[in-house]
mmCIF file of C-alpha atoms in Angstrom:
data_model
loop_
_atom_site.group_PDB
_atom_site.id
_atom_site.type_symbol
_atom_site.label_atom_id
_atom_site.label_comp_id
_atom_site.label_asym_id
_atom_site.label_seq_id
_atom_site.Cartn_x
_atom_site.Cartn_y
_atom_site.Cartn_z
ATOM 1 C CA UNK A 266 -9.976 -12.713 -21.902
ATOM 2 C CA UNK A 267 -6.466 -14.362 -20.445
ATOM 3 C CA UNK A 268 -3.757 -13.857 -22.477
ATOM 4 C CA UNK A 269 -2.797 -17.414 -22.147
ATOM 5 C CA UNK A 270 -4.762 -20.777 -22.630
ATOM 6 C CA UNK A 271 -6.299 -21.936 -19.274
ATOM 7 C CA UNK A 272 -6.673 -25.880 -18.526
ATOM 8 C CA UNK A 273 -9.368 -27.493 -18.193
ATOM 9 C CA UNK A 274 -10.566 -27.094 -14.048
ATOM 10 C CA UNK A 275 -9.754 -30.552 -12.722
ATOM 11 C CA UNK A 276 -8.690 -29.596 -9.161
ATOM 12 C CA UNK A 277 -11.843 -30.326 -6.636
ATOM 13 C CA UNK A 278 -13.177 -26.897 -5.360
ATOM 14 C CA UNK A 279 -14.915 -24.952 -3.223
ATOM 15 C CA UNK A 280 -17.277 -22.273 -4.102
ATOM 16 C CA UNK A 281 -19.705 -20.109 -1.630
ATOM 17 C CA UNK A 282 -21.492 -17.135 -1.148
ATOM 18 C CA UNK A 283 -21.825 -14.167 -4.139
ATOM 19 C CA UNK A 284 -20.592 -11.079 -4.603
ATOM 20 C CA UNK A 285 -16.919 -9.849 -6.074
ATOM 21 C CA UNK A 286 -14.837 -12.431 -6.680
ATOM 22 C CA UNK A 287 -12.155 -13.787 -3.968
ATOM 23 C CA UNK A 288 -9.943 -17.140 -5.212
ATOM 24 C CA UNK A 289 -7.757 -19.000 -2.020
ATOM 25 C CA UNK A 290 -5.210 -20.052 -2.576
ATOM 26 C CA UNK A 291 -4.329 -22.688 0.675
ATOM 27 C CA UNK A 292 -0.771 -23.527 2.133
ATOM 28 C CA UNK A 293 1.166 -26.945 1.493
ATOM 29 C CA UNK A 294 -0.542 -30.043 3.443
ATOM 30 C CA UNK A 295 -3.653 -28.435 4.292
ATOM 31 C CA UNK A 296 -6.741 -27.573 1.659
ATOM 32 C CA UNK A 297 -9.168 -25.227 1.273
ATOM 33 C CA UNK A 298 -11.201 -26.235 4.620
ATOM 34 C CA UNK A 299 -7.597 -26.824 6.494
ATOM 35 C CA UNK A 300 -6.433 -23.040 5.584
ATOM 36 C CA UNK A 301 -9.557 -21.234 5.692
ATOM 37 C CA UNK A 302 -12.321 -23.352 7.475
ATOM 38 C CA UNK A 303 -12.804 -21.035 10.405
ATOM 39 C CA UNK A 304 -13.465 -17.984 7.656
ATOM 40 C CA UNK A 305 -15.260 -19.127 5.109
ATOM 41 C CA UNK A 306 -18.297 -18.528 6.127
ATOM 42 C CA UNK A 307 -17.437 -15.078 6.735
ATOM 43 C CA UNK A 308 -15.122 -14.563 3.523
ATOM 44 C CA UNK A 309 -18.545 -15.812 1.629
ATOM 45 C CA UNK A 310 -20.766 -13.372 3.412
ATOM 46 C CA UNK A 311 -19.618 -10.943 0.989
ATOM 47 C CA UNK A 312 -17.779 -12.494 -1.609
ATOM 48 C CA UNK A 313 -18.274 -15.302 -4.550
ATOM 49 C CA UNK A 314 -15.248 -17.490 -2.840
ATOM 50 C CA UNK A 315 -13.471 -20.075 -4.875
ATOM 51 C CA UNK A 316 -10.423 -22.028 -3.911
ATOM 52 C CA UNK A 317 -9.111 -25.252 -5.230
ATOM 53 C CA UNK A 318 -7.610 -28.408 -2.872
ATOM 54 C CA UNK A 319 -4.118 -29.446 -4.708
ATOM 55 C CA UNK A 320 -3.156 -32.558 -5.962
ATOM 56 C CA UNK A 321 -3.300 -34.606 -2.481
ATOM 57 C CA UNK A 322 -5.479 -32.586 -1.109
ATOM 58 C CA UNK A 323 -9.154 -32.619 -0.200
ATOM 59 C CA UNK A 324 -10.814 -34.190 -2.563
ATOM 60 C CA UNK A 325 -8.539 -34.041 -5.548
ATOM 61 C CA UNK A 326 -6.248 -37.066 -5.731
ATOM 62 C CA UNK A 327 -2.566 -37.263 -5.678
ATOM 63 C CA UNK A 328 -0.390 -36.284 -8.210
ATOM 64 C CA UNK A 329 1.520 -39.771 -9.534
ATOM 65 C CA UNK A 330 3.933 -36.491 -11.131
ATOM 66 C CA UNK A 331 5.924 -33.736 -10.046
ATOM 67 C CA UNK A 332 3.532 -30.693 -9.024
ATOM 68 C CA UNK A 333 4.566 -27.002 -10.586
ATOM 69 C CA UNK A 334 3.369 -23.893 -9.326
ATOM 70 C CA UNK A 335 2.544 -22.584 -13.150
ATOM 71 C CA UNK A 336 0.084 -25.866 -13.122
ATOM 72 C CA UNK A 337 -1.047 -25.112 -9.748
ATOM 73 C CA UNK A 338 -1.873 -21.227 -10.467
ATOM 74 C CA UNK A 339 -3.440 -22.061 -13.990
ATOM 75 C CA UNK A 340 -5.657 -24.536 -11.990
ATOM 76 C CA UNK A 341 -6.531 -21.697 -9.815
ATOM 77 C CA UNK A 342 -7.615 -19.629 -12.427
ATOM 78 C CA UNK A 343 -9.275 -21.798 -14.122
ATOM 79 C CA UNK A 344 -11.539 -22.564 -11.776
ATOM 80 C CA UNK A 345 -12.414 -18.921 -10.947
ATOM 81 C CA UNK A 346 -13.484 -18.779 -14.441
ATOM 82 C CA UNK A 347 -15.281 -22.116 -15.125
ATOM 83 C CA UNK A 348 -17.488 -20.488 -11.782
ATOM 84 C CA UNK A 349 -17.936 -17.594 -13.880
ATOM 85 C CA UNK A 350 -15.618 -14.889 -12.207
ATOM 86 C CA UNK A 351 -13.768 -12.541 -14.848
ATOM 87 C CA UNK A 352 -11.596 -10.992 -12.199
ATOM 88 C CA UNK A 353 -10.801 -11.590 -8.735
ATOM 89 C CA UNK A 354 -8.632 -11.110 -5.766
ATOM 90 C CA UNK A 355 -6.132 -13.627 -4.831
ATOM 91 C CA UNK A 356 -5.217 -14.930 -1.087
ATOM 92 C CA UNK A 357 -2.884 -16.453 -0.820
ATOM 93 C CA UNK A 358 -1.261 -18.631 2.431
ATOM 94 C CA UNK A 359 1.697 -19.551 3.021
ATOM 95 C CA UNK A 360 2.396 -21.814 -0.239
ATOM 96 C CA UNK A 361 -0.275 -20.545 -1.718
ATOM 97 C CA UNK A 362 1.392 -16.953 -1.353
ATOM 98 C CA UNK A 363 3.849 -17.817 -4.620
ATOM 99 C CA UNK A 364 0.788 -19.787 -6.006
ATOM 100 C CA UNK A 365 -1.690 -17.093 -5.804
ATOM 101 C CA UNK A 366 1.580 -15.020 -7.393
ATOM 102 C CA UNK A 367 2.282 -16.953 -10.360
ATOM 103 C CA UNK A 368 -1.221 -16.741 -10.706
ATOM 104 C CA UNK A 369 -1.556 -13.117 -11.251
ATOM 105 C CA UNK A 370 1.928 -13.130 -13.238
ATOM 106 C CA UNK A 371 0.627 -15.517 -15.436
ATOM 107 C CA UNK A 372 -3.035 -14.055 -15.923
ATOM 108 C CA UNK A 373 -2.849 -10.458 -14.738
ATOM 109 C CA UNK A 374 -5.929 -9.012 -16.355
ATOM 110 C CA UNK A 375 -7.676 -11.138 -14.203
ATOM 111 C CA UNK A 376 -6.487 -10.549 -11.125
ATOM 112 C CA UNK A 377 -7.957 -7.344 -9.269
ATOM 113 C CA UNK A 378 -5.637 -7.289 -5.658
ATOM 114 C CA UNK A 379 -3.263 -10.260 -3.958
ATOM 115 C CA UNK A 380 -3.734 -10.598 -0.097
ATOM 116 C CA UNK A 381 -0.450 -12.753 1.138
ATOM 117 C CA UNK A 382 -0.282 -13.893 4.349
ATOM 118 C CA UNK A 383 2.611 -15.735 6.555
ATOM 119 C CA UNK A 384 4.001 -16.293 2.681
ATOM 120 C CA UNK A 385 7.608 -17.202 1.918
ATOM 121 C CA UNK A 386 9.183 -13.923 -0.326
ATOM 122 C CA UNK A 387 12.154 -15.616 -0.776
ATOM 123 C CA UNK A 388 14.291 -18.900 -0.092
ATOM 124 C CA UNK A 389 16.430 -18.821 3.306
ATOM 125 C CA UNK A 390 18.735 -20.626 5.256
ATOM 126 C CA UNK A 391 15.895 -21.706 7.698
ATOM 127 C CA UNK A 392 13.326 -22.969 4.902
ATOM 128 C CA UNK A 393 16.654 -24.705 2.971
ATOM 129 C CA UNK A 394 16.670 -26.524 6.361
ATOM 130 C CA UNK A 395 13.002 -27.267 7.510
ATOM 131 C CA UNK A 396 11.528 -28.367 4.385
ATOM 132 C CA UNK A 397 13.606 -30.953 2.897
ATOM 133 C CA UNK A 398 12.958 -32.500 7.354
ATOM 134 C CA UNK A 399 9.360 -31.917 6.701
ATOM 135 C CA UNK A 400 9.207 -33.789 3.702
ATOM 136 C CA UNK A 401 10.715 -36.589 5.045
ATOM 137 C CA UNK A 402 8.809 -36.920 7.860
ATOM 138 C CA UNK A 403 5.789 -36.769 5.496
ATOM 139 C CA UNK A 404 7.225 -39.601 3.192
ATOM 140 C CA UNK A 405 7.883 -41.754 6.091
ATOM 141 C CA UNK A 406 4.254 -41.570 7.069
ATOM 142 C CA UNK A 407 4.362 -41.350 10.871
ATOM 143 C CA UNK A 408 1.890 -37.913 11.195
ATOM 144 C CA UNK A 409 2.418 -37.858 15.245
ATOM 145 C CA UNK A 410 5.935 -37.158 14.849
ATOM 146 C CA UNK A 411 5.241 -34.772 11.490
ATOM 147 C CA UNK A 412 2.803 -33.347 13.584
ATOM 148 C CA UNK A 413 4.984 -32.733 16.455
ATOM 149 C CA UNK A 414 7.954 -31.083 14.162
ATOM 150 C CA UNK A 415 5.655 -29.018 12.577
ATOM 151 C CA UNK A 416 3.698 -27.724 15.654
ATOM 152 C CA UNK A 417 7.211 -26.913 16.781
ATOM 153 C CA UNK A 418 8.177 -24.846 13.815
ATOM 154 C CA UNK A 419 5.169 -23.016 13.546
ATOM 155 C CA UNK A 420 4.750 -21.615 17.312
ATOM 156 C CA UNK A 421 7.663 -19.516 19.169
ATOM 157 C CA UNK A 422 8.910 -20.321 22.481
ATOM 158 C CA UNK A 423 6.583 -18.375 24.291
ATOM 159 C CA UNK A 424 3.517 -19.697 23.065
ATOM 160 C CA UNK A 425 4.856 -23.221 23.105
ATOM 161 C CA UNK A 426 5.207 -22.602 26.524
ATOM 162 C CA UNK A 427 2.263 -20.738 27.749
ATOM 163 C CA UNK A 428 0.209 -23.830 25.929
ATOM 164 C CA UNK A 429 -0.744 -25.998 28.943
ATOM 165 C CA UNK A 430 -0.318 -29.844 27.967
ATOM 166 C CA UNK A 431 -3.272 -30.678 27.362
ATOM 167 C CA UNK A 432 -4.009 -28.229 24.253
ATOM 168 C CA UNK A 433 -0.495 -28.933 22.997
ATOM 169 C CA UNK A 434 -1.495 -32.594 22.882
ATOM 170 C CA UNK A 435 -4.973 -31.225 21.182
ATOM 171 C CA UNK A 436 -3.191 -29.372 19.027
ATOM 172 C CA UNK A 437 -0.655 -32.146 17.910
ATOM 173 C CA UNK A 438 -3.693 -34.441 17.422
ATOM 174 C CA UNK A 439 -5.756 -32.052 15.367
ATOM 175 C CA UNK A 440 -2.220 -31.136 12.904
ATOM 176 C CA UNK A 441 -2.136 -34.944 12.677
ATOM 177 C CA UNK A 442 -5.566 -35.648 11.613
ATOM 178 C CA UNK A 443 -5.425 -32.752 8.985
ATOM 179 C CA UNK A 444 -2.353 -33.685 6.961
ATOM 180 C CA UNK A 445 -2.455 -34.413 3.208
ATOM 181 C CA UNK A 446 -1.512 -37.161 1.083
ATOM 182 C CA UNK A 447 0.269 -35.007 -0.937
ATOM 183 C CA UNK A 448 2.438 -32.866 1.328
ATOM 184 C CA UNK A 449 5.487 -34.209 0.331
ATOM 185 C CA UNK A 450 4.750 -33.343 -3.363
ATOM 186 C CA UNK A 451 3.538 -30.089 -1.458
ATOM 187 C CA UNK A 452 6.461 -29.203 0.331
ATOM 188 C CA UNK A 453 8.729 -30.284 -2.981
ATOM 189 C CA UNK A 454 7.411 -27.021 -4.062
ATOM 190 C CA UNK A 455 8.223 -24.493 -1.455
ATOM 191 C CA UNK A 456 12.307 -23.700 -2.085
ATOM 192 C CA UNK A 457 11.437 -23.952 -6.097
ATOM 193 C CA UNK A 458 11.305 -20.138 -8.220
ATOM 194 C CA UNK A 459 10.891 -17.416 -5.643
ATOM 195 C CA UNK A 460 7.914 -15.119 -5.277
ATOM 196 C CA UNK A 461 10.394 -12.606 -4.669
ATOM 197 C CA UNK A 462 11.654 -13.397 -8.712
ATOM 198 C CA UNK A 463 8.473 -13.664 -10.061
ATOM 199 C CA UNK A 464 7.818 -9.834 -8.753
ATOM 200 C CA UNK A 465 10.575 -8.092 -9.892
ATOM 201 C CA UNK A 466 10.355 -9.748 -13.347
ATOM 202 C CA UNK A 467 6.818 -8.646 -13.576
ATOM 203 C CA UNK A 468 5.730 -5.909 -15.984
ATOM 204 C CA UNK A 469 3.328 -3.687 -14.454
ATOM 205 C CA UNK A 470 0.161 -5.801 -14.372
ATOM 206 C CA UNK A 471 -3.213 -3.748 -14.012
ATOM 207 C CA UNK A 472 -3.197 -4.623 -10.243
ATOM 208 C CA UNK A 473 -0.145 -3.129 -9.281
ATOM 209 C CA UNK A 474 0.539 0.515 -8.593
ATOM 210 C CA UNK A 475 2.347 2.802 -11.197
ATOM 211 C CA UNK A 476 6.297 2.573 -11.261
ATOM 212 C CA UNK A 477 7.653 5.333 -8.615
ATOM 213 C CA UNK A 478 9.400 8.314 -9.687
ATOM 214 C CA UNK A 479 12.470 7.334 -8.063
ATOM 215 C CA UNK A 480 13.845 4.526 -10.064
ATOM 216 C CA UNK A 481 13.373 2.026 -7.545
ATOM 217 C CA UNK A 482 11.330 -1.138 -8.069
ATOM 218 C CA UNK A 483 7.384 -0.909 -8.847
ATOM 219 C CA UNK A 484 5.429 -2.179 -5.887
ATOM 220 C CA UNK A 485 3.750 -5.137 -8.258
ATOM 221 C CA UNK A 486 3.307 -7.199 -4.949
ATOM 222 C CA UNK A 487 3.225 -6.899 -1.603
ATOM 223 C CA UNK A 488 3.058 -9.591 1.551
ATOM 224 C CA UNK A 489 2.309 -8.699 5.110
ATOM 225 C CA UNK A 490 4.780 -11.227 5.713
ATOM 226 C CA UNK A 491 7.701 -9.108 5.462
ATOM 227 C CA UNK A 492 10.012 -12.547 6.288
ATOM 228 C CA UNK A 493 9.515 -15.855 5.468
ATOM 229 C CA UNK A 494 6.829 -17.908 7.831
ATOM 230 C CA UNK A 495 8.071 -19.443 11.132
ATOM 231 C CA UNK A 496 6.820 -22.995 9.579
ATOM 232 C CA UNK A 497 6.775 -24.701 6.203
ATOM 233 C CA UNK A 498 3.596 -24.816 4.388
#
């Protein structure tokens, strides 16, 4: 059915529940169970839910290469299909916002709706910045103080400060335990080709809504993320 020639599924997965099909994709240093744990269950209530743990991630092991999003969205696929889902909806966090992208780009007749959330549209002064810190920290392998920058990043001032002590310690402590192997490969990823690219040069796939009469842009994706996320990931 895809227009292009999928890989064979090699990325450990998760699959639950039944219904219409809904593929995660999860943000950079996290997994399936780090992004979406809390929902799963819920997601699955009503949906056949498949998502895939990248290279470093879960239970897939790291990449001894340079990661790509086209390999990480053909992965994706893949694995929808090997778990017998002809078309799905995408969601996509954070990273896996121009994942879940190149995804339906790449394979659009299979792809039914994307659902982006605290996604990166573009590249900005503030993610030029962060990530190339975050990776560091990652590569140097102390996760307290990675855990510390990145709880930072990803809460405002008012929340840091309305978090009494000891759940900011909790919080630290849980960040820490739940980073992957692979989030420097991860984060390597994150300033590479823009979602924001990939939608313009996008030719009407069958999810996206018929160009406007106006001459502006067709609405082939949209992000209710309408900047890029606080934190890296």
């Amino acid at each position: 059915m895809s227009a292009r020639t999928l890989p064979e599924a090699t990325f450990a997965r998760t699959v639950l529940g039944s219904g219409p099909g809904l593929v995660l994709a999860h943000g950079a240093g996290s997994s399936v169970a780090g992004t979406y744990g809390p929902i799963l269950e819920g997601l699955a209530a009503r949906h056949t839910v498949v998502g895939v743990d990248y290279p470093g991630s879960g239970d897939t092991p790291r990449s001894t290469t340079p990661l790509s999003l086209d390999d990480l969205a053909d992965q994706l696929v893949a694995a929808a299909v090997t778990e017998g889902l002809d078309t799905f909806a995408l969601s996509g966090y954070s990273l896996g916002g121009p994942v879940a992208i190149r995804a339906a780009a790449r394979h659009p007749e299979r792809v039914t709706a994307l659902v982006l959330t605290a996604t990166f549209p573009y590249r900005d002064n503030h993610l030029a910045l962060a990530l190339p810190i975050w990776r560091k920290l990652a590569e140097a392998g102390n996760r307290e103080v990675l855990a510390e920058y990145l709880t930072m990043m990803a809460l405002g001032a008012d929340a840091l400060e309305a978090m009494p002590a000891e759940q900011l310690q909790q919080t630290i402590g849980f960040t820490a335990a739940s980073v992957a192997d692979g989030t420097p490969e991860h984060a390597e990823l994150a300033p590479g080709p823009t979602s924001a690219t990939t939608c313009r040069t996008s030719r009407h796939p069958p999810w996206s809504s018929p160009p406007p009469r106006t001459g502006s842009p067709p609405p082939t994706c949209t992000t209710n993320s309408p900047t890029p996320s606080p934190a890296p990931g």
